[in-house]
Amino acid sequence: MSTKQEKRVAEYAAMFRVKPGSKVKLGRDFDPAFKADVVRKKDGAELLRRGIALLADYQDRLAAQDTYGLLVCLQALDAGGKDGTIRHVMSGVNPQGVAVHSFKVPSAEELDHDFLWRYARRLPERGQITIFNRSHYEEVVVVRVHPENLDRQKLPSENKGPGIWARRYREINDWERYLTDNGFRIVKIFLNLSKEEQRTRFLKRLDLPDKNWKFSSHDLAERERWNDYQEAFSEMLTHTSTRWAPWYVIPADRKWFARLAAAVVLVHELMDIDPHYPTVSAAQRKDLAKVRKTLLAQAPKGAAADPFEEKLARERRKAKKRGDAHENGLVVAAVDGKAGAS
Ligand code: AMP
Ligand code: MG
């Protein structure tokens, strides 16, 4: 990426970031219909395509470097677009390097542990990107809006007093700091949907038979608690956007814009990690040269000593003959494994 592009990505990401220590009130501070200066959907699609290509390239390097892991936490209200965002934004990356985990109502086994246990078990490995479709933030949102969830968590009575939410924010912040200190970066995305757009999307689920399965009457009951959720999310954003793991509030009323913004935020984090392919030391290069010599000596009668080198040379000659310097560049890049790199 050019420095100019990098600057642009950084500027975009900054627009959505919740400043650590700031007090957030969702309705007042963030507009779900905002679409920056990307006016047309058509331009958005082209930008998303580029973002997806960048993500694929970064993910490849992240895996090769095997030092950092990336955790993406996605939170939203029902019909906020979490599933579609994951499907589109990650469409270009190697499935071997990505994991997605969804968190539902906790099981009996999960309730038998501390509240972060089930999330800790799903963290990324080094070199991996893991997406949490809902995350440990449910523990300070749905559990706060419906305190009966907390009753089921079997906490000792002396540990569930009124200070519990402040304590959970602190515990979450500490845990995330521990993770980032150990090479696991965290990106937290809140898809910010308006009440009217949610109504429209629910109706779509009712009107289209193929979408009926996505609707549950439970969603309507949760919609009745709209204000409580807005409040719980605002508190969450206020208390858990930190220097080491900031929140990004992404306008979600336009799906295409939300996907683009999510891609930008991820690219920005990976840009910051700046993963590199491992380089080979002089000693390793010497070893490789020895192995190469052995393999060359094993060429059967009549075969080229190095068929790969031969093929490469042939392709170079062909390209040159066509006078097609551009293609030559592409072939060489492809053979070197650099095609598609920015
Ligand atoms: P869905 O993602 O539509 O399949 O719904 C999953 C449901 O599980 C949502 O209603 C969440 O609010 C709920 N859920 C997720 N995590 C928790 C939790 N820790 N405690 C209680 N409910 C949860
Ligand atoms: Mg649902």
mmCIF file of C-alpha atoms and ligand atoms in Angstrom:
data_model
loop_
_atom_site.group_PDB
_atom_site.id
_atom_site.type_symbol
_atom_site.label_atom_id
_atom_site.label_comp_id
_atom_site.label_asym_id
_atom_site.label_seq_id
_atom_site.Cartn_x
_atom_site.Cartn_y
_atom_site.Cartn_z
ATOM 1 C CA MET A 1 0.000 0.000 0.000
ATOM 2 C CA SER A 2 1.219 3.503 -0.713
ATOM 3 C CA THR A 3 1.746 5.923 2.139
ATOM 4 C CA LYS A 4 -1.161 7.964 0.807
ATOM 5 C CA GLN A 5 -3.482 4.953 0.907
ATOM 6 C CA GLU A 6 -2.304 4.096 4.402
ATOM 7 C CA LYS A 7 -3.036 7.622 5.534
ATOM 8 C CA ARG A 8 -6.508 7.429 4.064
ATOM 9 C CA VAL A 9 -7.219 4.120 5.793
ATOM 10 C CA ALA A 10 -6.009 5.561 9.103
ATOM 11 C CA GLU A 11 -8.238 8.613 8.686
ATOM 12 C CA TYR A 12 -11.292 6.480 7.950
ATOM 13 C CA ALA A 13 -10.682 4.147 10.886
ATOM 14 C CA ALA A 14 -10.260 7.139 13.188
ATOM 15 C CA MET A 15 -13.713 8.426 12.197
ATOM 16 C CA PHE A 16 -15.381 5.398 13.738
ATOM 17 C CA ARG A 17 -13.124 4.916 16.759
ATOM 18 C CA VAL A 18 -14.492 5.665 20.216
ATOM 19 C CA LYS A 19 -11.964 7.862 21.965
ATOM 20 C CA PRO A 20 -10.822 6.070 25.124
ATOM 21 C CA GLY A 21 -12.229 7.811 28.169
ATOM 22 C CA SER A 22 -15.013 9.606 26.281
ATOM 23 C CA LYS A 23 -18.625 9.363 27.386
ATOM 24 C CA VAL A 24 -20.796 7.833 24.693
ATOM 25 C CA LYS A 25 -24.501 8.292 24.147
ATOM 26 C CA LEU A 26 -25.375 6.356 21.030
ATOM 27 C CA GLY A 27 -28.413 8.315 19.843
ATOM 28 C CA ARG A 28 -26.615 11.605 20.301
ATOM 29 C CA ASP A 29 -23.090 10.759 19.136
ATOM 30 C CA PHE A 30 -23.434 8.357 16.216
ATOM 31 C CA ASP A 31 -25.632 8.484 13.128
ATOM 32 C CA PRO A 32 -26.580 4.992 11.831
ATOM 33 C CA ALA A 33 -27.107 6.419 8.319
ATOM 34 C CA PHE A 34 -23.725 8.178 8.032
ATOM 35 C CA LYS A 35 -21.723 7.286 4.918
ATOM 36 C CA ALA A 36 -18.672 9.546 5.039
ATOM 37 C CA ASP A 37 -17.709 10.996 1.665
ATOM 38 C CA VAL A 38 -18.343 7.740 -0.188
ATOM 39 C CA VAL A 39 -21.443 8.998 -1.905
ATOM 40 C CA ARG A 40 -22.366 6.229 -4.290
ATOM 41 C CA LYS A 41 -22.929 2.570 -3.601
ATOM 42 C CA LYS A 42 -21.047 1.796 -6.813
ATOM 43 C CA ASP A 43 -17.842 3.436 -5.527
ATOM 44 C CA GLY A 44 -18.316 1.619 -2.243
ATOM 45 C CA ALA A 45 -18.352 -1.757 -4.005
ATOM 46 C CA GLU A 46 -15.057 -1.036 -5.757
ATOM 47 C CA LEU A 47 -13.443 0.122 -2.514
ATOM 48 C CA LEU A 48 -14.683 -2.980 -0.697
ATOM 49 C CA ARG A 49 -13.205 -5.171 -3.424
ATOM 50 C CA ARG A 50 -9.831 -3.518 -2.857
ATOM 51 C CA GLY A 51 -10.182 -3.858 0.902
ATOM 52 C CA ILE A 52 -10.914 -7.572 0.581
ATOM 53 C CA ALA A 53 -7.807 -8.067 -1.570
ATOM 54 C CA LEU A 54 -5.694 -6.237 1.004
ATOM 55 C CA LEU A 55 -7.122 -8.374 3.814
ATOM 56 C CA ALA A 56 -6.241 -11.543 1.926
ATOM 57 C CA ASP A 57 -2.667 -10.363 1.471
ATOM 58 C CA TYR A 58 -2.262 -9.299 5.099
ATOM 59 C CA GLN A 59 -3.790 -12.525 6.376
ATOM 60 C CA ASP A 60 -1.275 -14.535 4.368
ATOM 61 C CA ARG A 61 1.592 -12.623 5.919
ATOM 62 C CA LEU A 62 0.076 -12.796 9.405
ATOM 63 C CA ALA A 63 -0.061 -16.592 9.116
ATOM 64 C CA ALA A 64 3.479 -16.833 7.725
ATOM 65 C CA GLN A 65 4.905 -14.646 10.483
ATOM 66 C CA ASP A 66 3.083 -16.651 13.169
ATOM 67 C CA THR A 67 3.651 -14.047 15.875
ATOM 68 C CA TYR A 68 0.444 -12.059 16.226
ATOM 69 C CA GLY A 69 -3.145 -13.224 16.393
ATOM 70 C CA LEU A 70 -6.145 -11.026 15.659
ATOM 71 C CA LEU A 71 -9.459 -11.180 17.480
ATOM 72 C CA VAL A 72 -12.427 -9.375 15.947
ATOM 73 C CA CYS A 73 -15.443 -8.882 18.209
ATOM 74 C CA LEU A 74 -18.703 -8.119 16.422
ATOM 75 C CA GLN A 75 -21.649 -6.770 18.347
ATOM 76 C CA ALA A 76 -24.974 -5.444 17.113
ATOM 77 C CA LEU A 77 -28.671 -5.420 17.738
ATOM 78 C CA ASP A 78 -30.805 -8.076 16.027
ATOM 79 C CA ALA A 79 -30.761 -7.586 12.237
ATOM 80 C CA GLY A 80 -27.696 -5.361 12.613
ATOM 81 C CA GLY A 81 -25.901 -7.249 9.823
ATOM 82 C CA LYS A 82 -23.251 -9.286 11.665
ATOM 83 C CA ASP A 83 -23.607 -12.394 9.495
ATOM 84 C CA GLY A 84 -23.532 -10.489 6.201
ATOM 85 C CA THR A 85 -20.545 -8.430 7.318
ATOM 86 C CA ILE A 86 -18.553 -11.560 8.122
ATOM 87 C CA ARG A 87 -19.579 -13.226 4.871
ATOM 88 C CA HIS A 88 -18.591 -10.282 2.686
ATOM 89 C CA VAL A 89 -15.554 -8.872 4.441
ATOM 90 C CA MET A 90 -13.838 -12.229 4.885
ATOM 91 C CA SER A 91 -14.799 -13.547 1.432
ATOM 92 C CA GLY A 92 -11.254 -13.249 0.063
ATOM 93 C CA VAL A 93 -9.188 -14.741 2.859
ATOM 94 C CA ASN A 94 -7.824 -18.255 3.119
ATOM 95 C CA PRO A 95 -10.321 -20.270 5.228
ATOM 96 C CA GLN A 96 -7.393 -21.999 6.961
ATOM 97 C CA GLY A 97 -6.398 -18.752 8.590
ATOM 98 C CA VAL A 98 -9.795 -17.688 9.894
ATOM 99 C CA ALA A 99 -12.203 -18.994 12.513
ATOM 100 C CA VAL A 100 -15.673 -17.715 13.351
ATOM 101 C CA HIS A 101 -17.385 -18.446 16.660
ATOM 102 C CA SER A 102 -20.949 -17.524 17.574
ATOM 103 C CA PHE A 103 -21.988 -17.205 21.176
ATOM 104 C CA LYS A 104 -25.549 -18.042 22.195
ATOM 105 C CA VAL A 105 -27.307 -18.446 25.508
ATOM 106 C CA PRO A 106 -24.671 -20.147 27.711
ATOM 107 C CA SER A 107 -24.886 -23.904 28.277
ATOM 108 C CA ALA A 108 -24.949 -25.575 31.696
ATOM 109 C CA GLU A 109 -21.265 -26.391 31.319
ATOM 110 C CA GLU A 110 -20.424 -22.787 30.463
ATOM 111 C CA LEU A 111 -22.419 -21.509 33.436
ATOM 112 C CA ASP A 112 -20.286 -23.708 35.659
ATOM 113 C CA HIS A 113 -17.277 -21.492 34.947
ATOM 114 C CA ASP A 114 -16.241 -17.854 35.296
ATOM 115 C CA PHE A 115 -17.889 -15.566 32.752
ATOM 116 C CA LEU A 116 -14.876 -15.222 30.428
ATOM 117 C CA TRP A 117 -14.153 -18.941 30.273
ATOM 118 C CA ARG A 118 -16.068 -19.797 27.130
ATOM 119 C CA TYR A 119 -14.567 -16.848 25.226
ATOM 120 C CA ALA A 120 -11.018 -17.658 26.351
ATOM 121 C CA ARG A 121 -11.401 -21.152 24.876
ATOM 122 C CA ARG A 122 -12.053 -19.709 21.427
ATOM 123 C CA LEU A 123 -9.220 -17.195 21.165
ATOM 124 C CA PRO A 124 -7.120 -17.130 17.986
ATOM 125 C CA GLU A 125 -3.815 -18.898 17.678
ATOM 126 C CA ARG A 126 -0.825 -16.865 16.587
ATOM 127 C CA GLY A 127 -1.060 -16.244 12.863
ATOM 128 C CA GLN A 128 -4.847 -16.568 12.927
ATOM 129 C CA ILE A 129 -7.805 -14.242 12.647
ATOM 130 C CA THR A 130 -10.753 -15.180 14.835
ATOM 131 C CA ILE A 131 -14.124 -13.518 14.631
ATOM 132 C CA PHE A 132 -16.487 -13.536 17.568
ATOM 133 C CA ASN A 133 -20.060 -13.255 16.260
ATOM 134 C CA ARG A 134 -21.317 -11.849 19.574
ATOM 135 C CA SER A 135 -18.635 -11.912 22.216
ATOM 136 C CA HIS A 136 -17.800 -11.468 25.887
ATOM 137 C CA TYR A 137 -19.611 -8.137 25.554
ATOM 138 C CA GLU A 138 -22.925 -10.004 25.789
ATOM 139 C CA GLU A 139 -21.945 -10.349 29.450
ATOM 140 C CA VAL A 140 -22.422 -6.619 29.993
ATOM 141 C CA VAL A 141 -25.260 -6.095 27.505
ATOM 142 C CA VAL A 142 -27.897 -8.848 27.336
ATOM 143 C CA VAL A 143 -26.996 -9.965 30.847
ATOM 144 C CA ARG A 144 -27.416 -6.405 32.062
ATOM 145 C CA VAL A 145 -30.705 -5.829 30.221
ATOM 146 C CA HIS A 146 -32.039 -9.190 31.480
ATOM 147 C CA PRO A 147 -30.624 -9.698 34.992
ATOM 148 C CA GLU A 148 -32.154 -13.191 35.192
ATOM 149 C CA ASN A 149 -29.158 -14.216 33.077
ATOM 150 C CA LEU A 150 -26.899 -13.092 35.894
ATOM 151 C CA ASP A 151 -28.881 -15.150 38.405
ATOM 152 C CA ARG A 152 -28.142 -18.227 36.322
ATOM 153 C CA GLN A 153 -24.398 -17.538 36.523
ATOM 154 C CA LYS A 154 -24.189 -18.932 40.070
ATOM 155 C CA LEU A 155 -21.959 -16.170 41.421
ATOM 156 C CA PRO A 156 -21.294 -16.107 45.162
ATOM 157 C CA SER A 157 -23.772 -13.670 46.707
ATOM 158 C CA GLU A 158 -20.999 -11.356 47.951
ATOM 159 C CA ASN A 159 -19.800 -10.933 44.342
ATOM 160 C CA LYS A 160 -22.997 -9.855 42.657
ATOM 161 C CA GLY A 161 -23.743 -6.558 44.316
ATOM 162 C CA PRO A 162 -24.489 -3.308 42.482
ATOM 163 C CA GLY A 163 -20.810 -2.791 41.594
ATOM 164 C CA ILE A 164 -20.820 -5.781 39.276
ATOM 165 C CA TRP A 165 -20.977 -3.882 35.971
ATOM 166 C CA ALA A 166 -18.115 -1.544 36.795
ATOM 167 C CA ARG A 167 -16.168 -4.585 37.893
ATOM 168 C CA ARG A 168 -16.911 -6.508 34.695
ATOM 169 C CA TYR A 169 -15.788 -3.565 32.557
ATOM 170 C CA ARG A 170 -12.532 -3.515 34.476
ATOM 171 C CA GLU A 171 -12.099 -7.278 34.232
ATOM 172 C CA ILE A 172 -12.737 -7.196 30.497
ATOM 173 C CA ASN A 173 -10.296 -4.311 30.014
ATOM 174 C CA ASP A 174 -7.641 -6.124 32.057
ATOM 175 C CA TRP A 175 -8.135 -9.349 30.134
ATOM 176 C CA GLU A 176 -7.883 -7.564 26.794
ATOM 177 C CA ARG A 177 -4.774 -5.763 27.922
ATOM 178 C CA TYR A 178 -3.205 -9.041 28.925
ATOM 179 C CA LEU A 179 -4.015 -10.464 25.485
ATOM 180 C CA THR A 180 -2.654 -7.507 23.527
ATOM 181 C CA ASP A 181 0.504 -7.503 25.685
ATOM 182 C CA ASN A 182 1.006 -11.069 24.539
ATOM 183 C CA GLY A 183 0.605 -10.458 20.825
ATOM 184 C CA PHE A 184 -3.140 -10.887 20.391
ATOM 185 C CA ARG A 185 -4.625 -7.757 18.882
ATOM 186 C CA ILE A 186 -8.288 -6.967 19.398
ATOM 187 C CA VAL A 187 -10.644 -5.069 17.132
ATOM 188 C CA LYS A 188 -14.135 -4.401 18.435
ATOM 189 C CA ILE A 189 -16.882 -3.434 16.028
ATOM 190 C CA PHE A 190 -20.358 -2.292 16.978
ATOM 191 C CA LEU A 191 -22.787 -2.202 14.056
ATOM 192 C CA ASN A 192 -25.003 0.732 14.852
ATOM 193 C CA LEU A 193 -28.509 0.245 13.458
ATOM 194 C CA SER A 194 -31.464 2.645 13.693
ATOM 195 C CA LYS A 195 -34.778 1.519 15.116
ATOM 196 C CA GLU A 196 -36.560 2.219 11.844
ATOM 197 C CA GLU A 197 -34.043 0.233 9.776
ATOM 198 C CA GLN A 198 -34.449 -2.666 12.187
ATOM 199 C CA ARG A 199 -38.211 -2.528 11.620
ATOM 200 C CA THR A 200 -37.641 -2.636 7.852
ATOM 201 C CA ARG A 201 -35.277 -5.604 8.115
ATOM 202 C CA PHE A 202 -37.665 -7.527 10.376
ATOM 203 C CA LEU A 203 -40.453 -6.937 7.856
ATOM 204 C CA LYS A 204 -38.210 -8.194 5.076
ATOM 205 C CA ARG A 205 -37.695 -11.399 7.068
ATOM 206 C CA LEU A 206 -41.473 -11.763 7.343
ATOM 207 C CA ASP A 207 -42.239 -10.833 3.738
ATOM 208 C CA LEU A 208 -39.708 -13.110 2.017
ATOM 209 C CA PRO A 209 -40.360 -16.831 2.646
ATOM 210 C CA ASP A 210 -36.651 -17.663 2.317
ATOM 211 C CA LYS A 211 -35.892 -15.217 5.115
ATOM 212 C CA ASN A 212 -38.607 -16.402 7.520
ATOM 213 C CA TRP A 213 -36.185 -18.698 9.359
ATOM 214 C CA LYS A 214 -34.158 -15.671 10.384
ATOM 215 C CA PHE A 215 -37.052 -14.178 12.309
ATOM 216 C CA SER A 216 -37.879 -15.202 15.840
ATOM 217 C CA SER A 217 -40.662 -13.661 17.898
ATOM 218 C CA HIS A 218 -38.003 -13.302 20.574
ATOM 219 C CA ASP A 219 -36.505 -10.561 18.351
ATOM 220 C CA LEU A 220 -39.705 -8.542 18.664
ATOM 221 C CA ALA A 221 -39.634 -8.840 22.457
ATOM 222 C CA GLU A 222 -36.041 -7.590 22.453
ATOM 223 C CA ARG A 223 -37.058 -4.677 20.225
ATOM 224 C CA GLU A 224 -39.463 -3.618 22.973
ATOM 225 C CA ARG A 225 -36.360 -3.122 25.113
ATOM 226 C CA TRP A 226 -34.714 -0.872 22.504
ATOM 227 C CA ASN A 227 -33.914 1.948 24.923
ATOM 228 C CA ASP A 228 -32.440 -0.404 27.513
ATOM 229 C CA TYR A 229 -30.157 -1.893 24.886
ATOM 230 C CA GLN A 230 -29.099 1.544 23.625
ATOM 231 C CA GLU A 231 -28.215 2.424 27.192
ATOM 232 C CA ALA A 232 -26.310 -0.809 27.843
ATOM 233 C CA PHE A 233 -24.353 -0.444 24.593
ATOM 234 C CA SER A 234 -23.579 3.197 25.379
ATOM 235 C CA GLU A 235 -22.226 2.208 28.795
ATOM 236 C CA MET A 236 -20.190 -0.587 27.238
ATOM 237 C CA LEU A 237 -18.651 1.831 24.711
ATOM 238 C CA THR A 238 -17.965 4.408 27.415
ATOM 239 C CA HIS A 239 -16.152 2.014 29.726
ATOM 240 C CA THR A 240 -14.398 -0.464 27.466
ATOM 241 C CA SER A 241 -12.951 1.551 24.603
ATOM 242 C CA THR A 242 -9.294 1.484 25.567
ATOM 243 C CA ARG A 243 -5.993 2.475 24.055
ATOM 244 C CA TRP A 244 -5.112 -1.185 23.575
ATOM 245 C CA ALA A 245 -8.531 -2.367 22.371
ATOM 246 C CA PRO A 246 -10.700 0.490 21.117
ATOM 247 C CA TRP A 247 -14.292 0.218 19.957
ATOM 248 C CA TYR A 248 -15.368 1.192 16.462
ATOM 249 C CA VAL A 249 -18.964 2.280 15.997
ATOM 250 C CA ILE A 250 -19.941 1.602 12.418
ATOM 251 C CA PRO A 251 -23.053 3.093 10.829
ATOM 252 C CA ALA A 252 -25.111 0.054 9.854
ATOM 253 C CA ASP A 253 -28.245 1.336 8.133
ATOM 254 C CA ARG A 254 -26.605 0.873 4.740
ATOM 255 C CA LYS A 255 -25.237 -2.635 4.533
ATOM 256 C CA TRP A 256 -22.736 -1.823 1.801
ATOM 257 C CA PHE A 257 -21.289 1.023 3.838
ATOM 258 C CA ALA A 258 -21.076 -1.037 7.040
ATOM 259 C CA ARG A 259 -19.145 -3.749 5.201
ATOM 260 C CA LEU A 260 -16.761 -1.269 3.687
ATOM 261 C CA ALA A 261 -16.164 0.426 7.039
ATOM 262 C CA ALA A 262 -15.581 -2.919 8.774
ATOM 263 C CA ALA A 263 -13.034 -3.874 6.103
ATOM 264 C CA VAL A 264 -11.256 -0.535 6.563
ATOM 265 C CA VAL A 265 -11.040 -1.014 10.324
ATOM 266 C CA LEU A 266 -9.563 -4.500 9.899
ATOM 267 C CA VAL A 267 -7.095 -3.367 7.243
ATOM 268 C CA HIS A 268 -6.044 -0.562 9.558
ATOM 269 C CA GLU A 269 -5.274 -2.955 12.410
ATOM 270 C CA LEU A 270 -3.333 -5.308 10.141
ATOM 271 C CA MET A 271 -1.489 -2.351 8.664
ATOM 272 C CA ASP A 272 -0.440 -1.492 12.194
ATOM 273 C CA ILE A 273 0.710 -5.055 12.909
ATOM 274 C CA ASP A 274 2.537 -4.991 9.551
ATOM 275 C CA PRO A 275 3.244 -8.736 9.409
ATOM 276 C CA HIS A 276 6.194 -9.902 7.328
ATOM 277 C CA TYR A 277 7.122 -13.146 5.641
ATOM 278 C CA PRO A 278 9.946 -14.710 7.634
ATOM 279 C CA THR A 279 13.375 -14.142 6.128
ATOM 280 C CA VAL A 280 15.965 -16.864 5.855
ATOM 281 C CA SER A 281 19.250 -16.429 7.724
ATOM 282 C CA ALA A 282 22.642 -16.759 6.024
ATOM 283 C CA ALA A 283 23.192 -20.118 7.730
ATOM 284 C CA GLN A 284 19.782 -21.388 6.587
ATOM 285 C CA ARG A 285 20.505 -20.167 3.055
ATOM 286 C CA LYS A 286 23.724 -22.159 3.086
ATOM 287 C CA ASP A 287 21.794 -25.270 4.147
ATOM 288 C CA LEU A 288 19.238 -24.690 1.401
ATOM 289 C CA ALA A 289 22.018 -24.376 -1.164
ATOM 290 C CA LYS A 290 23.385 -27.745 -0.019
ATOM 291 C CA VAL A 291 19.993 -29.397 -0.378
ATOM 292 C CA ARG A 292 19.629 -27.857 -3.806
ATOM 293 C CA LYS A 293 22.937 -29.327 -4.908
ATOM 294 C CA THR A 294 21.809 -32.776 -3.772
ATOM 295 C CA LEU A 295 18.539 -32.481 -5.707
ATOM 296 C CA LEU A 296 20.319 -31.254 -8.844
ATOM 297 C CA ALA A 297 22.613 -34.271 -8.703
ATOM 298 C CA GLN A 298 19.572 -36.572 -8.608
ATOM 299 C CA ALA A 299 18.311 -35.497 -12.062
ATOM 300 C CA PRO A 300 17.576 -38.583 -14.179
ATOM 301 C CA LYS A 301 19.302 -38.940 -17.502
ATOM 302 C CA GLY A 302 17.927 -36.510 -20.057
ATOM 303 C CA ALA A 303 16.043 -34.409 -17.515
ATOM 304 C CA ALA A 304 16.845 -30.809 -16.770
ATOM 305 C CA ALA A 305 18.923 -30.380 -13.624
ATOM 306 C CA ASP A 306 16.377 -27.857 -12.328
ATOM 307 C CA PRO A 307 13.055 -28.210 -14.205
ATOM 308 C CA PHE A 308 11.543 -25.304 -12.332
ATOM 309 C CA GLU A 309 14.325 -22.929 -13.291
ATOM 310 C CA GLU A 310 14.059 -24.209 -16.836
ATOM 311 C CA LYS A 311 10.322 -23.466 -16.938
ATOM 312 C CA LEU A 312 10.891 -20.011 -15.537
ATOM 313 C CA ALA A 313 13.534 -19.258 -18.173
ATOM 314 C CA ARG A 314 11.232 -20.555 -20.919
ATOM 315 C CA GLU A 315 8.415 -18.295 -19.778
ATOM 316 C CA ARG A 316 10.742 -15.330 -19.617
ATOM 317 C CA ARG A 317 11.949 -15.984 -23.152
ATOM 318 C CA LYS A 318 8.383 -16.333 -24.429
ATOM 319 C CA ALA A 319 7.295 -13.124 -22.785
ATOM 320 C CA LYS A 320 10.289 -11.290 -24.130
ATOM 321 C CA LYS A 321 9.566 -12.548 -27.622
ATOM 322 C CA ARG A 322 6.106 -11.092 -27.427
ATOM 323 C CA GLY A 323 7.749 -7.918 -26.283
ATOM 324 C CA ASP A 324 5.268 -7.919 -23.508
ATOM 325 C CA ALA A 325 7.199 -6.445 -20.631
ATOM 326 C CA HIS A 326 4.079 -6.202 -18.521
ATOM 327 C CA GLU A 327 3.316 -9.889 -18.749
ATOM 328 C CA ASN A 328 6.908 -10.708 -17.973
ATOM 329 C CA GLY A 329 6.547 -8.793 -14.738
ATOM 330 C CA LEU A 330 3.374 -10.696 -13.879
ATOM 331 C CA VAL A 331 4.861 -14.105 -14.598
ATOM 332 C CA VAL A 332 7.912 -13.403 -12.503
ATOM 333 C CA ALA A 333 5.766 -12.041 -9.703
ATOM 334 C CA ALA A 334 3.481 -15.082 -9.846
ATOM 335 C CA VAL A 335 6.359 -17.503 -9.736
ATOM 336 C CA ASP A 336 7.924 -15.613 -6.863
ATOM 337 C CA GLY A 337 4.607 -15.889 -5.051
ATOM 338 C CA LYS A 338 4.082 -12.164 -4.964
ATOM 339 C CA ALA A 339 1.101 -11.819 -7.275
ATOM 340 C CA GLY A 340 -1.704 -9.838 -5.749
ATOM 341 C CA ALA A 341 0.542 -8.104 -3.234
ATOM 342 C CA SER A 342 -0.059 -4.388 -3.113
HETATM 343 P P1 AMP B 1 -28.654 -15.478 17.697
HETATM 344 O O1 AMP B 1 -27.308 -14.869 17.586
HETATM 345 O O2 AMP B 1 -29.716 -14.754 16.952
HETATM 346 O O3 AMP B 1 -28.656 -16.945 17.417
HETATM 347 O O4 AMP B 1 -29.110 -15.345 19.220
HETATM 348 C C1 AMP B 1 -28.317 -15.750 20.265
HETATM 349 C C2 AMP B 1 -28.961 -15.284 21.542
HETATM 350 O O5 AMP B 1 -28.100 -15.646 22.624
HETATM 351 C C3 AMP B 1 -29.182 -13.800 21.611
HETATM 352 O O6 AMP B 1 -30.472 -13.511 22.025
HETATM 353 C C4 AMP B 1 -28.164 -13.356 22.655
HETATM 354 O O7 AMP B 1 -28.570 -12.234 23.355
HETATM 355 C C5 AMP B 1 -28.062 -14.582 23.521
HETATM 356 N N1 AMP B 1 -26.830 -14.610 24.304
HETATM 357 C C6 AMP B 1 -25.574 -14.547 23.839
HETATM 358 N N2 AMP B 1 -24.687 -14.539 24.858
HETATM 359 C C7 AMP B 1 -25.414 -14.584 25.992
HETATM 360 C C8 AMP B 1 -25.089 -14.593 27.381
HETATM 361 N N3 AMP B 1 -23.812 -14.571 27.800
HETATM 362 N N4 AMP B 1 -26.095 -14.643 28.262
HETATM 363 C C9 AMP B 1 -27.370 -14.684 27.849
HETATM 364 N N5 AMP B 1 -27.750 -14.674 26.571
HETATM 365 C C10 AMP B 1 -26.793 -14.634 25.647
HETATM 366 MG MG MG B 2 -31.180 -13.759 16.273
#
